[in-house]
Tab-separated table of C-alpha atoms in Angstrom:
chain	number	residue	atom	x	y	z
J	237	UNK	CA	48.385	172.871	56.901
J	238	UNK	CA	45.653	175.784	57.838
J	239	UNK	CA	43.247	173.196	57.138
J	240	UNK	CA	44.510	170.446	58.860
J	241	UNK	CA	44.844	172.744	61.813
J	242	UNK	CA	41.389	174.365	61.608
J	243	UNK	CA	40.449	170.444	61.694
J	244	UNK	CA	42.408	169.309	64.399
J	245	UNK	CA	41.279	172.342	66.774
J	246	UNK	CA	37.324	171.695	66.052
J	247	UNK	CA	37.951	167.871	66.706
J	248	UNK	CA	39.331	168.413	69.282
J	249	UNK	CA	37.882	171.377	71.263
J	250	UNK	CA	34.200	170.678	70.365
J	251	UNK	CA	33.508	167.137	68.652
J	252	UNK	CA	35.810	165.091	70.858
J	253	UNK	CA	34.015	167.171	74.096
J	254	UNK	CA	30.714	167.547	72.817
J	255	UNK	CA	29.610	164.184	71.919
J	256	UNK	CA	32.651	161.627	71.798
J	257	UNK	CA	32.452	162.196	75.587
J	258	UNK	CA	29.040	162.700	76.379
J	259	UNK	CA	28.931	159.447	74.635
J	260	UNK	CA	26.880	160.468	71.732
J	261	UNK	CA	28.480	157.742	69.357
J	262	UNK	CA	26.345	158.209	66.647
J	263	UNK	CA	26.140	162.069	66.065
J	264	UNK	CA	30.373	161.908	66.732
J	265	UNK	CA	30.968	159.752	63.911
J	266	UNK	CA	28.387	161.260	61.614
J	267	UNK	CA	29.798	164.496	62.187
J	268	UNK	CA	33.339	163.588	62.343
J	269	UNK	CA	32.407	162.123	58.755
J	270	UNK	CA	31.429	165.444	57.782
J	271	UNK	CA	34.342	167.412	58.907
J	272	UNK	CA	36.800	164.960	57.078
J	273	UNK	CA	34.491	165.743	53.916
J	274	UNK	CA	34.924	169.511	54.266
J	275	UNK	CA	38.235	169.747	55.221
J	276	UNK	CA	39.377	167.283	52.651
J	277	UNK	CA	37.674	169.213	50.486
J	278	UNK	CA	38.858	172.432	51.389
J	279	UNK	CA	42.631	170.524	51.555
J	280	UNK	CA	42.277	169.807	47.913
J	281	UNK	CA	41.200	173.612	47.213
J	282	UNK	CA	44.505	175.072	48.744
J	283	UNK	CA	46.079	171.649	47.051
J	284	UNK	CA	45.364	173.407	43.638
J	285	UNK	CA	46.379	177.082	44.102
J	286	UNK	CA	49.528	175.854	45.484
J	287	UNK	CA	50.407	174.132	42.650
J	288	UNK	CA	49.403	176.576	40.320
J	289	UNK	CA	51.419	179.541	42.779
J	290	UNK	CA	54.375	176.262	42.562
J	291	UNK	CA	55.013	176.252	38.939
J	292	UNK	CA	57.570	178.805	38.715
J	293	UNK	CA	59.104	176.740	41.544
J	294	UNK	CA	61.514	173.475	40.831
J	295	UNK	CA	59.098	170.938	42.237
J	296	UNK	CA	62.165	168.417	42.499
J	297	UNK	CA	64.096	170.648	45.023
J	298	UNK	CA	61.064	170.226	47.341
J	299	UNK	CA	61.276	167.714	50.442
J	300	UNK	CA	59.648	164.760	49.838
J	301	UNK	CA	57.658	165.011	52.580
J	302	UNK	CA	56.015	168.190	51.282
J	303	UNK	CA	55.923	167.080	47.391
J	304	UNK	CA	53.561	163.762	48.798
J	305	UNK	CA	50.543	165.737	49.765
J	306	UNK	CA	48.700	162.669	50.546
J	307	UNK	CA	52.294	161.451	52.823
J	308	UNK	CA	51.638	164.738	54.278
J	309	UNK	CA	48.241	164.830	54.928
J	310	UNK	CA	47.937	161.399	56.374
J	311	UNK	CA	50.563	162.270	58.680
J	312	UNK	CA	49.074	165.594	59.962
J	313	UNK	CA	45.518	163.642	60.320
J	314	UNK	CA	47.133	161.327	62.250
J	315	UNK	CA	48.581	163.429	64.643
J	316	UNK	CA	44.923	165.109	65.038
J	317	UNK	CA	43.695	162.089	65.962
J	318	UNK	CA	46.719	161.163	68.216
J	319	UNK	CA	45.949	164.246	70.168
J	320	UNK	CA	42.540	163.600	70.475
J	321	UNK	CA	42.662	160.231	72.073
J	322	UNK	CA	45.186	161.642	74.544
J	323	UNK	CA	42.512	164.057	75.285
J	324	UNK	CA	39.955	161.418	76.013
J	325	UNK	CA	42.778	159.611	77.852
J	326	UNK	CA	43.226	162.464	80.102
J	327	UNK	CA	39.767	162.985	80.724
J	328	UNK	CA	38.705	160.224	81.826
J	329	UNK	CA	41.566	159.684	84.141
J	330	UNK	CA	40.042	162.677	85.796
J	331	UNK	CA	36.417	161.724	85.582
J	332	UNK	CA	37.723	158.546	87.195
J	333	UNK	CA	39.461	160.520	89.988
J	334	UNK	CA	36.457	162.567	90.672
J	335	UNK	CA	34.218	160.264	91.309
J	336	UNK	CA	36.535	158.223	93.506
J	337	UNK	CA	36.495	161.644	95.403
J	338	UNK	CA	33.046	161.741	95.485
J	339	UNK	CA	32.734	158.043	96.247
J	340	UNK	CA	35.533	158.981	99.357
J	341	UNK	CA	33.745	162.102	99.973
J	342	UNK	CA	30.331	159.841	100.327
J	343	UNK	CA	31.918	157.024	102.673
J	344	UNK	CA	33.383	159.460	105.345
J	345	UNK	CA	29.957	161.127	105.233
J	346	UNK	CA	28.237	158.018	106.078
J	347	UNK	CA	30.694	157.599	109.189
J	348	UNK	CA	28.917	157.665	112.367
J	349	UNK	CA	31.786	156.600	114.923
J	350	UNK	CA	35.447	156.724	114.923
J	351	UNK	CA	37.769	154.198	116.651
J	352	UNK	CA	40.888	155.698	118.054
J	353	UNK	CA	43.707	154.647	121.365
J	354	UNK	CA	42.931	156.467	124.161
J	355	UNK	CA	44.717	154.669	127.405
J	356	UNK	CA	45.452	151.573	125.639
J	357	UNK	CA	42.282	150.834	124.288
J	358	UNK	CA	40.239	151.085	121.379
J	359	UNK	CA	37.499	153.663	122.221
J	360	UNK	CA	33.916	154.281	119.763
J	361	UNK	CA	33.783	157.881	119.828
J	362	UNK	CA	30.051	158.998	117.945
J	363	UNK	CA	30.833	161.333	115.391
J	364	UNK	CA	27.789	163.549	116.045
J	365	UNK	CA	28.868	163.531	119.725
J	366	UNK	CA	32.127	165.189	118.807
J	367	UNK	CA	32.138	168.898	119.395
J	368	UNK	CA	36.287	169.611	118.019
J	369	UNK	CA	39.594	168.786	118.488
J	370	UNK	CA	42.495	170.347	119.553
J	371	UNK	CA	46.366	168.790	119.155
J	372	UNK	CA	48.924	169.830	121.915
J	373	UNK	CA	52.202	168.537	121.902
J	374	UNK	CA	52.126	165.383	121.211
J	375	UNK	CA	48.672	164.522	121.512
J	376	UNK	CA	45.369	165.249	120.526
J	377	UNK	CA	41.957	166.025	122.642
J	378	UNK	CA	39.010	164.965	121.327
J	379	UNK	CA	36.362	167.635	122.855
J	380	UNK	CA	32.839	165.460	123.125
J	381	UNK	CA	29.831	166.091	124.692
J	382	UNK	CA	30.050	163.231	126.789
J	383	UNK	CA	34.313	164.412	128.131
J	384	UNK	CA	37.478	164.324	126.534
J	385	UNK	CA	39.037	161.656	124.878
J	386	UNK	CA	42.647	161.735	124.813
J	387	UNK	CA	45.042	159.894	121.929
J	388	UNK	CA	48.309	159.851	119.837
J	389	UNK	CA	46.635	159.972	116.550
J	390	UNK	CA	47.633	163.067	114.633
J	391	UNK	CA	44.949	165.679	113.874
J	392	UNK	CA	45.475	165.978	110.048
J	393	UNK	CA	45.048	162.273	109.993
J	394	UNK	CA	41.762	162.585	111.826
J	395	UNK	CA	40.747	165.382	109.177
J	396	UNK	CA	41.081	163.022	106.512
J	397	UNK	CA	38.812	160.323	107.912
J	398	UNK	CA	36.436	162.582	109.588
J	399	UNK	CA	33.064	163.674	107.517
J	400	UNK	CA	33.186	166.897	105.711
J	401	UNK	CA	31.430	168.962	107.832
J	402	UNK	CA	34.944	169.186	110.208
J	403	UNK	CA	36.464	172.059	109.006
J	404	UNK	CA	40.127	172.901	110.070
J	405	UNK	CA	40.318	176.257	111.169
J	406	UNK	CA	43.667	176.263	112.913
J	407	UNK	CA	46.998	174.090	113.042
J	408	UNK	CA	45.675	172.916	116.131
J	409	UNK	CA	41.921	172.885	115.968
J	410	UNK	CA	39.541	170.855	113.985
J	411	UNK	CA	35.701	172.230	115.001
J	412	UNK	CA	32.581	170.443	113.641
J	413	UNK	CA	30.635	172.952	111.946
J	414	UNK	CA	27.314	172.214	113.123
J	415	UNK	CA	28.043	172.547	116.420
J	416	UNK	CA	29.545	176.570	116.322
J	417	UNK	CA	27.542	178.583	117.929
J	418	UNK	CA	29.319	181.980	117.189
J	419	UNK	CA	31.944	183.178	114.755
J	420	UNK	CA	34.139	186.632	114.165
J	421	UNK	CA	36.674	187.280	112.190
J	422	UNK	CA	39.720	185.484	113.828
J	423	UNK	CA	37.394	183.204	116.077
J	424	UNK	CA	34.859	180.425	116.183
J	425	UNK	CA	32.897	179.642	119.513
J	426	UNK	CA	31.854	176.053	120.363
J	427	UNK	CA	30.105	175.413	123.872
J	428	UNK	CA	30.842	178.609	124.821
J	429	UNK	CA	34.525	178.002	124.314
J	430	UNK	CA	36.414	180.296	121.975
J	431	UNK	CA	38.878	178.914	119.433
J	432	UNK	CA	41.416	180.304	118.088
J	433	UNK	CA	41.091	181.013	113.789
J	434	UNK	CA	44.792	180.259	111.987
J	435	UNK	CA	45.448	183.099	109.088
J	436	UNK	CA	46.381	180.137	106.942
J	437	UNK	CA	43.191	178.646	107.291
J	438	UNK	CA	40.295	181.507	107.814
J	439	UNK	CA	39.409	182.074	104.021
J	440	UNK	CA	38.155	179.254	103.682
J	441	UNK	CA	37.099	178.116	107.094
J	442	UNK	CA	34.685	181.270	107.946
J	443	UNK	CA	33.556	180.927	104.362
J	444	UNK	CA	32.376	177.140	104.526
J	445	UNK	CA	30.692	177.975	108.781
J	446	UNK	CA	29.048	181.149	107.221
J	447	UNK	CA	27.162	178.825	104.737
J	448	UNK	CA	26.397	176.041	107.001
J	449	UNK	CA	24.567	179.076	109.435
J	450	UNK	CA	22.747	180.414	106.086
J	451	UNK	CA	21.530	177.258	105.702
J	452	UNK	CA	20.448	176.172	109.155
J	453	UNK	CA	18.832	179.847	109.817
């Protein structure tokens, strides 16, 4: 049982990791092969010393399950390797998911207008042109720097298809970064207007506009 343990946590934690899914086929099975040498070596060791220890024991009182070391070691093996492919299961589910994010992440940066109902129509709105937005009521203002464009569509869906540099620094403000001219700690200013910065939201927010200015000065 040690053994099999020992086995199933260096399988898992570094063989499965380390080359099964860096797709390194060839060193995973070779070393895979290796590890089911030594540990079926090592098995048989402990195999012996607990039957010598077991001889002042009645072997026939014993489960059957633990008198068939082979039954038994098969079966712990098994779930080693049960747990393993659940691991690479799971990880590539999440591979998968990030590079749909990225793939999202890449799309929306790529965006260079939005469509949205202003008046009854569908109004182009550049996205480079837009300087932020504010929601009131039950509408939203779309602050250009060409005028306002007013609409019904709600701002957090307009943060999800907007490009990443839109950060949302307040329930009802969504500033493009690149176009701040001056920040404090519970403020942003944008064409020398000065928005409000939400407490829920200015971690992160003064974090991400204090390393777009590092990187534009």
């Amino acid at each position: 049982m040690p053994v099999a343990i020992a086995t199933s946590y260096f399988f898992n934690l570094f063989l499965v990791p380390q080359y099964l899914e860096a797709k390194r086929y060839f060193w995973f099975a070779l070393y895979t092969f290796y590890t089911v040498v030594v540990s079926v070596f090592l098995s048989g060791l402990i195999a012996m010393a607990a039957f010598v220890f077991l001889t002042d024991f009645n072997w026939n009182r014993m489960s059957p399950v633990a008198g068939d070391i082979l039954q038994l070691g098969v079966i712990i093996y098994f779930v080693a390797i049960l747990f393993s492919f659940i691991r690479v299961y799971r990880s590539n589910l999440e591979r998968d998911a990030r590079i749909a994010a990225l793939e999202e992440a890449n799309q929306k940066n790529l965006l260079q207008t939005i469509t949205v109902r202003s008046n009854r129509e569908a109004v182009s709105i550049s996205v480079d042109d837009i300087l932020y937005i504010e929601s009131l009521a039950d509408y939203v203002k779309i602050n250009t720097l060409t005028g306002v464009v007013i609409t019904k569509e709600k701002i957090s869906g307009l943060e999800k298809m907007l490009p990443e540099w839109f950060i949302r620094i307040h329930r009802s403000y969504l500033v493009n970064k690149n176009k701040v001219e001056a920040f404090g700690h519970d403020y942003v200013k944008v064409q020398a207007q000065q928005l409000p910065v939400g407490r829920k939201y200015k971690k992160e927010a003064l974090e991400r506009i204090n390393n777009n200015k590092e990187l534009t000065s």
